[in-house]
N, CA and C atoms as an extended XYZ file, in Angstrom:
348
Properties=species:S:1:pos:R:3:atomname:S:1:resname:S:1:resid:I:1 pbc="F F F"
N       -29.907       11.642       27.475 N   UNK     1
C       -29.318       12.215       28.663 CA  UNK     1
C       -27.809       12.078       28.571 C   UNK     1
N       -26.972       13.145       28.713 N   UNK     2
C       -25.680       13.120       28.815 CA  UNK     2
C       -25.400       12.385       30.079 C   UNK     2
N       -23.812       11.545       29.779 N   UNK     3
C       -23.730       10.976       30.986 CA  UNK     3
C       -22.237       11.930       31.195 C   UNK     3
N       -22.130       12.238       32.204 N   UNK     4
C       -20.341       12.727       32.592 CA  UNK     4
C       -19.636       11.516       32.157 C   UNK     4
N       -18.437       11.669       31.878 N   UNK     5
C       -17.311       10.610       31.514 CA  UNK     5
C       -16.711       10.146       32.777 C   UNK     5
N       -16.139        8.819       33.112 N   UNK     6
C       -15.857        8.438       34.208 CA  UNK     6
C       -15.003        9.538       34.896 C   UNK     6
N       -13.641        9.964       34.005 N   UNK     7
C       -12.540       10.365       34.447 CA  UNK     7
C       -13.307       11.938       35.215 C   UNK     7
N       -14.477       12.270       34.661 N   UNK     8
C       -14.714       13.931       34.996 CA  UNK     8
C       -15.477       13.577       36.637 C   UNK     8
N       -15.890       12.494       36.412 N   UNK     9
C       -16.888       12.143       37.985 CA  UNK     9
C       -15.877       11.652       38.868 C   UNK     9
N       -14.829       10.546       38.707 N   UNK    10
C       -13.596       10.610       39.441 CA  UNK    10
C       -13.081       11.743       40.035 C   UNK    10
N       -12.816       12.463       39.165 N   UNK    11
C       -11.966       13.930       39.436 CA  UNK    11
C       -12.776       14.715       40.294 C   UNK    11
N       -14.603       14.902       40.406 N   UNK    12
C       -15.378       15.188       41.326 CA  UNK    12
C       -14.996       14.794       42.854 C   UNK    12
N       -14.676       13.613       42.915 N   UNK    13
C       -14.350       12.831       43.933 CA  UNK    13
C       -13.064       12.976       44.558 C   UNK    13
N       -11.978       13.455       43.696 N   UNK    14
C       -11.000       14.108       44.231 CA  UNK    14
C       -11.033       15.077       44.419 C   UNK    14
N       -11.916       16.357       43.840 N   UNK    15
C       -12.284       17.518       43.987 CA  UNK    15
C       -12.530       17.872       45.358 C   UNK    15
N       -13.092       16.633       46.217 N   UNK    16
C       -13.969       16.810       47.443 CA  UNK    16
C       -13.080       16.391       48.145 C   UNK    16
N       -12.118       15.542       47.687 N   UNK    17
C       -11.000       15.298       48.824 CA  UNK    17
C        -9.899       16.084       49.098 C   UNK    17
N        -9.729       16.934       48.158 N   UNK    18
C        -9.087       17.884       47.724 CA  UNK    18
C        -9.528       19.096       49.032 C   UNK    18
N       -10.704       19.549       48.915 N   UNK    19
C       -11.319       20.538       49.817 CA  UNK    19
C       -11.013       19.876       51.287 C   UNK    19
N       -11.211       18.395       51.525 N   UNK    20
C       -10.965       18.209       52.975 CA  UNK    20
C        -9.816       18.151       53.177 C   UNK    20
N        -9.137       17.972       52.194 N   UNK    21
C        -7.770       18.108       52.538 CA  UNK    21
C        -7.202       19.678       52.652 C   UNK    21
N        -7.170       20.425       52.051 N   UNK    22
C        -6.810       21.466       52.119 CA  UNK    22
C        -7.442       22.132       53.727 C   UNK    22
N        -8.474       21.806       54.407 N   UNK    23
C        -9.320       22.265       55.045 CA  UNK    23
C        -8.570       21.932       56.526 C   UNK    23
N        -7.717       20.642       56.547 N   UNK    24
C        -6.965       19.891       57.500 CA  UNK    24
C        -5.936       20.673       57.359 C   UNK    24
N        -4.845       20.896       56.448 N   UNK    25
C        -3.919       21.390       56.517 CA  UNK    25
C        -3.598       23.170       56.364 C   UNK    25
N        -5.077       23.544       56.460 N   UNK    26
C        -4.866       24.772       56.487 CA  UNK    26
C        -4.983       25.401       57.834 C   UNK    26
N        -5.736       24.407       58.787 N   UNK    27
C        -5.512       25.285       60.198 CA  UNK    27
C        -4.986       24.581       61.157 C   UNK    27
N        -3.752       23.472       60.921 N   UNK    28
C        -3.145       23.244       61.293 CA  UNK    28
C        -2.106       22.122       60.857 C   UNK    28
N        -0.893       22.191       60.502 N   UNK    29
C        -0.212       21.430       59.781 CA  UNK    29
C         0.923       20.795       60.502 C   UNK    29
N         0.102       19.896       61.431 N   UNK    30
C         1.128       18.758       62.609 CA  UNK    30
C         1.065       17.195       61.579 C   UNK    30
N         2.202       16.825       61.525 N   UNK    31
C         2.879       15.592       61.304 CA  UNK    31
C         1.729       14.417       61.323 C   UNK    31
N         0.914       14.566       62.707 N   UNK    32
C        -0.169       13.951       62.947 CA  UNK    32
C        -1.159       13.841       61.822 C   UNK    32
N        -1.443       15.011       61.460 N   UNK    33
C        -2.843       15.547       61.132 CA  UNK    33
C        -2.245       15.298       59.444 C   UNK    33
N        -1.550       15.450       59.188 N   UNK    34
C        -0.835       14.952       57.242 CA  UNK    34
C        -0.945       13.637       57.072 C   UNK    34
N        -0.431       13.075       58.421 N   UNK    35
C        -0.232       11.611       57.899 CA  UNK    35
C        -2.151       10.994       58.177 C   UNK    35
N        -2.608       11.725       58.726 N   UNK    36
C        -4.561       11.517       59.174 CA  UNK    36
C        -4.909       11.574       57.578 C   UNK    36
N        -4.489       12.670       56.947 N   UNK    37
C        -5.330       13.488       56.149 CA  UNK    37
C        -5.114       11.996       54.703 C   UNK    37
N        -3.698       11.904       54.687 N   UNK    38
C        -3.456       10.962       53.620 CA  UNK    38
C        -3.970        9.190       53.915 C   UNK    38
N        -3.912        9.391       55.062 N   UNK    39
C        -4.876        7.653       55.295 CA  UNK    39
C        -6.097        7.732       55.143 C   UNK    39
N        -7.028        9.135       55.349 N   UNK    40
C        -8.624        9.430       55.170 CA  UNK    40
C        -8.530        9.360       53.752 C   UNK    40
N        -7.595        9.833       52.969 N   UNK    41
C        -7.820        9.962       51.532 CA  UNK    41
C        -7.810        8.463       51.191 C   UNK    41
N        -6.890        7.577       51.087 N   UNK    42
C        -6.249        6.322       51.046 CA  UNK    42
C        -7.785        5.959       51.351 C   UNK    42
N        -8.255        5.978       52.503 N   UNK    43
C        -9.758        5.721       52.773 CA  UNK    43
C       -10.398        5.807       51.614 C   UNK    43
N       -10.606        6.649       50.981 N   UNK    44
C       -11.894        6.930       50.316 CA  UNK    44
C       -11.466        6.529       48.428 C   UNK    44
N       -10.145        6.299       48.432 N   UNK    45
C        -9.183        5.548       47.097 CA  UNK    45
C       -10.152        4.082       47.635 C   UNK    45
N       -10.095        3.623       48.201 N   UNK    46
C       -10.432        2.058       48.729 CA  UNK    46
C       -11.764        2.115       48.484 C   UNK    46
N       -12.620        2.546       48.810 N   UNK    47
C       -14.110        2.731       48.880 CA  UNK    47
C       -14.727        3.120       47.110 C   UNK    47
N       -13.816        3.888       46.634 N   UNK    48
C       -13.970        3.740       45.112 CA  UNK    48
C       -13.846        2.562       44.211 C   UNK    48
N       -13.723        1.950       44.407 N   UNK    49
C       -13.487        0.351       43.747 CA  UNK    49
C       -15.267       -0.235       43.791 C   UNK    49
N       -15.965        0.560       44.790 N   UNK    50
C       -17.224        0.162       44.650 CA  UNK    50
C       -17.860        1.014       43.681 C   UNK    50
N       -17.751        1.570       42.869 N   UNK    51
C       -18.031        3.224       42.193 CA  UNK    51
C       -17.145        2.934       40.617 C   UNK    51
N       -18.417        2.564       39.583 N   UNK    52
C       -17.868        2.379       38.047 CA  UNK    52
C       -16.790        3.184       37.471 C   UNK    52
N       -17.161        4.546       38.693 N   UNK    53
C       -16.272        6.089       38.030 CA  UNK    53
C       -14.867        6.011       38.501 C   UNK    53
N       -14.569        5.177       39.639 N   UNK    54
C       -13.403        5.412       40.497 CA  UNK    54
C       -12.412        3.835       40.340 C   UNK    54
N       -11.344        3.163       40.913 N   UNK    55
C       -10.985        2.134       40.923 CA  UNK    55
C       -11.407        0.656       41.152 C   UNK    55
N       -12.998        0.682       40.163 N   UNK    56
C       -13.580       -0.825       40.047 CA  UNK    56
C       -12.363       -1.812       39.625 C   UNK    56
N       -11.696       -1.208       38.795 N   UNK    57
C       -10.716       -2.624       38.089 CA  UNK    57
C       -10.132       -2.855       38.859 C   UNK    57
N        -9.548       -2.190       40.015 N   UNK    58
C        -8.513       -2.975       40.743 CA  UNK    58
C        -9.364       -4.105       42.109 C   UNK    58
N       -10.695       -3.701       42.153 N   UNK    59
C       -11.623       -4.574       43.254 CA  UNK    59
C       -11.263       -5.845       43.685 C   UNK    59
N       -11.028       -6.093       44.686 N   UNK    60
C        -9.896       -7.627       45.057 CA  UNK    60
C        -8.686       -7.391       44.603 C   UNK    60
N        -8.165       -6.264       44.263 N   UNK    61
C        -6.613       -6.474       43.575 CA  UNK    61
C        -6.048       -6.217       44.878 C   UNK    61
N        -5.045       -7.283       45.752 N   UNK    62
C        -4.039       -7.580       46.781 CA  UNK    62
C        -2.889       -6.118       46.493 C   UNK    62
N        -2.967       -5.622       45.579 N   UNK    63
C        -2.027       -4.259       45.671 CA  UNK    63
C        -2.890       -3.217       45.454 C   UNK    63
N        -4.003       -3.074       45.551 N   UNK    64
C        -4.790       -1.929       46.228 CA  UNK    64
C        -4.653       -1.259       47.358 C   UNK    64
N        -4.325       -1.490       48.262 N   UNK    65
C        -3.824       -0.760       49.915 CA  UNK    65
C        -2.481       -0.067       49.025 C   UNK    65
N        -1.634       -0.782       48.526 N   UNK    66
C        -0.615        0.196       48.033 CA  UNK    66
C        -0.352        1.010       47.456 C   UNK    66
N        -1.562        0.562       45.997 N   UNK    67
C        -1.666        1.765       45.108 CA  UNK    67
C        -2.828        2.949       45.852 C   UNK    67
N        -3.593        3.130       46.732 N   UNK    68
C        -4.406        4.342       47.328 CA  UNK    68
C        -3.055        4.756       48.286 C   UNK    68
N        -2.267        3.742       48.438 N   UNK    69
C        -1.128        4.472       49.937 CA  UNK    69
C        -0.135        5.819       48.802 C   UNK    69
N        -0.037        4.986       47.738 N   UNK    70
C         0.732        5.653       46.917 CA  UNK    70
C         0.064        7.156       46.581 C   UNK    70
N        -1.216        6.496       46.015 N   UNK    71
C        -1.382        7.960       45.233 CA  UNK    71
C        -2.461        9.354       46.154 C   UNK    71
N        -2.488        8.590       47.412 N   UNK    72
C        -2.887        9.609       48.382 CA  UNK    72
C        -1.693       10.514       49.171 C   UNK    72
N        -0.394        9.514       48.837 N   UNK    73
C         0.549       10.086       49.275 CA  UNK    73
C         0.796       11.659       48.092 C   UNK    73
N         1.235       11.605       46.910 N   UNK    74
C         1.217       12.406       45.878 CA  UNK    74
C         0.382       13.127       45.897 C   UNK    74
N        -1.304       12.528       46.123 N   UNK    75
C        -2.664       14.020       46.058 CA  UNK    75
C        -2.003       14.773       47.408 C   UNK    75
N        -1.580       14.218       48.367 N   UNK    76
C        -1.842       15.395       49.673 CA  UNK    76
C        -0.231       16.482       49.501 C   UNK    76
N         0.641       15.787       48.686 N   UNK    77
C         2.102       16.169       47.794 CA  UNK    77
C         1.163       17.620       47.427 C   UNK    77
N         0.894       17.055       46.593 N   UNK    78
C         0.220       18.195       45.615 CA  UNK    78
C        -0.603       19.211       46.130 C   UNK    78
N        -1.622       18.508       46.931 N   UNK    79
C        -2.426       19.909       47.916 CA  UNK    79
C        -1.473       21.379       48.560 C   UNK    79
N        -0.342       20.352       49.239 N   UNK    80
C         0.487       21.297       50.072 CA  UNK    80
C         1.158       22.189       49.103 C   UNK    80
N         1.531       21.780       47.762 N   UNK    81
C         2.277       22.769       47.366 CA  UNK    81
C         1.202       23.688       46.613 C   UNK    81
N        -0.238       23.401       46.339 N   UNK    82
C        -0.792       24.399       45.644 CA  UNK    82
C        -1.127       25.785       46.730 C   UNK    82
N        -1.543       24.854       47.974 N   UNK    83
C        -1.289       26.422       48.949 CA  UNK    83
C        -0.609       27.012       48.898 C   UNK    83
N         0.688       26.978       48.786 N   UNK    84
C         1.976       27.856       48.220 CA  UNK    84
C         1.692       28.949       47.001 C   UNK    84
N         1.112       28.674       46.021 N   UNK    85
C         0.984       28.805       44.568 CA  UNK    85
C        -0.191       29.681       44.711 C   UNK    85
N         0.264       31.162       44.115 N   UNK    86
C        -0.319       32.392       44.184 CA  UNK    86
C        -1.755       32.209       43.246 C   UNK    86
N        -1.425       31.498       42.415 N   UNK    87
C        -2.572       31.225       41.396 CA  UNK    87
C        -3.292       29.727       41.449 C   UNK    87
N        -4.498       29.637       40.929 N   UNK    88
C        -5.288       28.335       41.344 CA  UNK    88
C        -4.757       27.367       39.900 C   UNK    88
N        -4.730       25.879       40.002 N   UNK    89
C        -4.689       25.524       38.956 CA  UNK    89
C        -5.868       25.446       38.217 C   UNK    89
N        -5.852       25.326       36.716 N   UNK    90
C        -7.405       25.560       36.257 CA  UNK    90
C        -7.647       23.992       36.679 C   UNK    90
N        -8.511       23.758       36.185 N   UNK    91
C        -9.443       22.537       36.625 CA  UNK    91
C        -8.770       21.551       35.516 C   UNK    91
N        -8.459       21.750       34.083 N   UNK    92
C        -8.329       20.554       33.028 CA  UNK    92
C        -7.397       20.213       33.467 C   UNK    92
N        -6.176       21.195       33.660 N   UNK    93
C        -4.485       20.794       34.420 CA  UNK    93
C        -4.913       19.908       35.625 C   UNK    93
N        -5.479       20.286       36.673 N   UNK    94
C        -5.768       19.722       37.471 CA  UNK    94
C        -5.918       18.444       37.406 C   UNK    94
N        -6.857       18.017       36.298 N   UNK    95
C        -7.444       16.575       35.972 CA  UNK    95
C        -6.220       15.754       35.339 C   UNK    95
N        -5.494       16.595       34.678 N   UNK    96
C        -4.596       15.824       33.880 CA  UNK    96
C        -3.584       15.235       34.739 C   UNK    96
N        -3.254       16.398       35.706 N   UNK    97
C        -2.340       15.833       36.793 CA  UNK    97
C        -2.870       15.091       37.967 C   UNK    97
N        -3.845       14.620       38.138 N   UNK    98
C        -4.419       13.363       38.848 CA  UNK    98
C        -4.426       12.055       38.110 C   UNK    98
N        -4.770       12.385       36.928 N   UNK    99
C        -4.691       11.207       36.129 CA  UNK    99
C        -3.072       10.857       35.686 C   UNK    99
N        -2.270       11.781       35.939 N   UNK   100
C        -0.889       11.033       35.430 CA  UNK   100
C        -0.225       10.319       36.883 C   UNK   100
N        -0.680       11.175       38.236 N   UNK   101
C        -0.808       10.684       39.365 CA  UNK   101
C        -1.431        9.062       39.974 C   UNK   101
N        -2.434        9.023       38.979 N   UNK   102
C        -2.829        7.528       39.219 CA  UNK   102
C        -1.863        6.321       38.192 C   UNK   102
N        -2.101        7.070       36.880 N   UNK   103
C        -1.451        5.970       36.271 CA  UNK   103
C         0.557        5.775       37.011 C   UNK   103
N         1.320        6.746       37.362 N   UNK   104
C         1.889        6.687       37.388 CA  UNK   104
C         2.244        5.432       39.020 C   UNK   104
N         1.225        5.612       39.999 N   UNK   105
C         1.143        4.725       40.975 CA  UNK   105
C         1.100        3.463       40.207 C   UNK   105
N        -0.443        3.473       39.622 N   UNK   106
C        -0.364        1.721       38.941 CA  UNK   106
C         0.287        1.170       38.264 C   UNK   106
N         1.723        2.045       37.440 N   UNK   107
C         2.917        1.708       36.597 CA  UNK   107
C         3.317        1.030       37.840 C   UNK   107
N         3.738        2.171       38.812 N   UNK   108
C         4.737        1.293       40.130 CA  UNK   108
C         4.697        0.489       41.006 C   UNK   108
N         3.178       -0.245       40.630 N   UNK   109
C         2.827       -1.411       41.678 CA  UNK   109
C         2.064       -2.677       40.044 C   UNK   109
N         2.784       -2.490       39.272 N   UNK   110
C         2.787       -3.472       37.514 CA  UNK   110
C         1.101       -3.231       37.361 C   UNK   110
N         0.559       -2.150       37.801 N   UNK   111
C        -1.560       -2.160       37.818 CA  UNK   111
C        -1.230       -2.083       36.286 C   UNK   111
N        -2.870       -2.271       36.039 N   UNK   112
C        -3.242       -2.284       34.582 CA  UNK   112
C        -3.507       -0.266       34.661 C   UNK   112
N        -3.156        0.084       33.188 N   UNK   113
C        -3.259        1.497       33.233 CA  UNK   113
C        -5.135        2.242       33.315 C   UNK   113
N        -5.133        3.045       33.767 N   UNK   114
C        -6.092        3.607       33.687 CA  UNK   114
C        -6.879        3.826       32.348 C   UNK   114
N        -8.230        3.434       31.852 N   UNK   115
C        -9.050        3.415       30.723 CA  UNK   115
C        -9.531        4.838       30.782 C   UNK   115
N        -8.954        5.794       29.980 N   UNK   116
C        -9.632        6.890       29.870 CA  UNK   116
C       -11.274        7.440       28.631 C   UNK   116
């Protein structure tokens, strides 16, 4: 049985946060509702630490609240400007730029880098 690779089942998981996010800021884009959208995400960064595919290594890590504050800040970055953007990104770009998105949070809070 094939197993998906962590990073492709991760990226599932942003895939879906991705859709609720876009879904918030597409029918209405109050100050309120951005800063909602990036703490629900931040939410569900936290809840992955229980999930082999998502941030197990950092589980008990005391700079976890910072690194999901960080890199939910950048995914919902990124949502807003792809609504802009006449064309969709393909999906591999996509992945690549989540994953330079994470490692680049856990550079800025000394995390161990992401095991691809």
């Amino acid at each position: 049985m094939h197993r998906p690779s962590a990073f492709r089942l991760a990226s599932v998981i942003s895939a879906c946060a991705a859709a609720a996010l876009f879904s918030v800021t597409a029918s209405a884009q109050t100050a309120a509702q951005l800063v909602q959208a990036s703490n629900g995400y931040a939410d569900m960064c936290k809840k992955s630490v229980n999930m082999p595919t998502g941030e197990s290594d950092l589980k008990g890590n005391p700079k976890l609240d910072d690194y999901c504050k960080c890199f939910a800040d950048k995914f919902l970055e990124r949502a807003l400007k792809s609504q802009s953007a006449a064309n969709q990104t393909p999906l591999q770009e996509t992945l690549n730029q989540e994953m330079e998105m994470r490692q680049s949070c856990r550079a800025k809070y000394n995390l161990p880098a992401v095991k691809k």
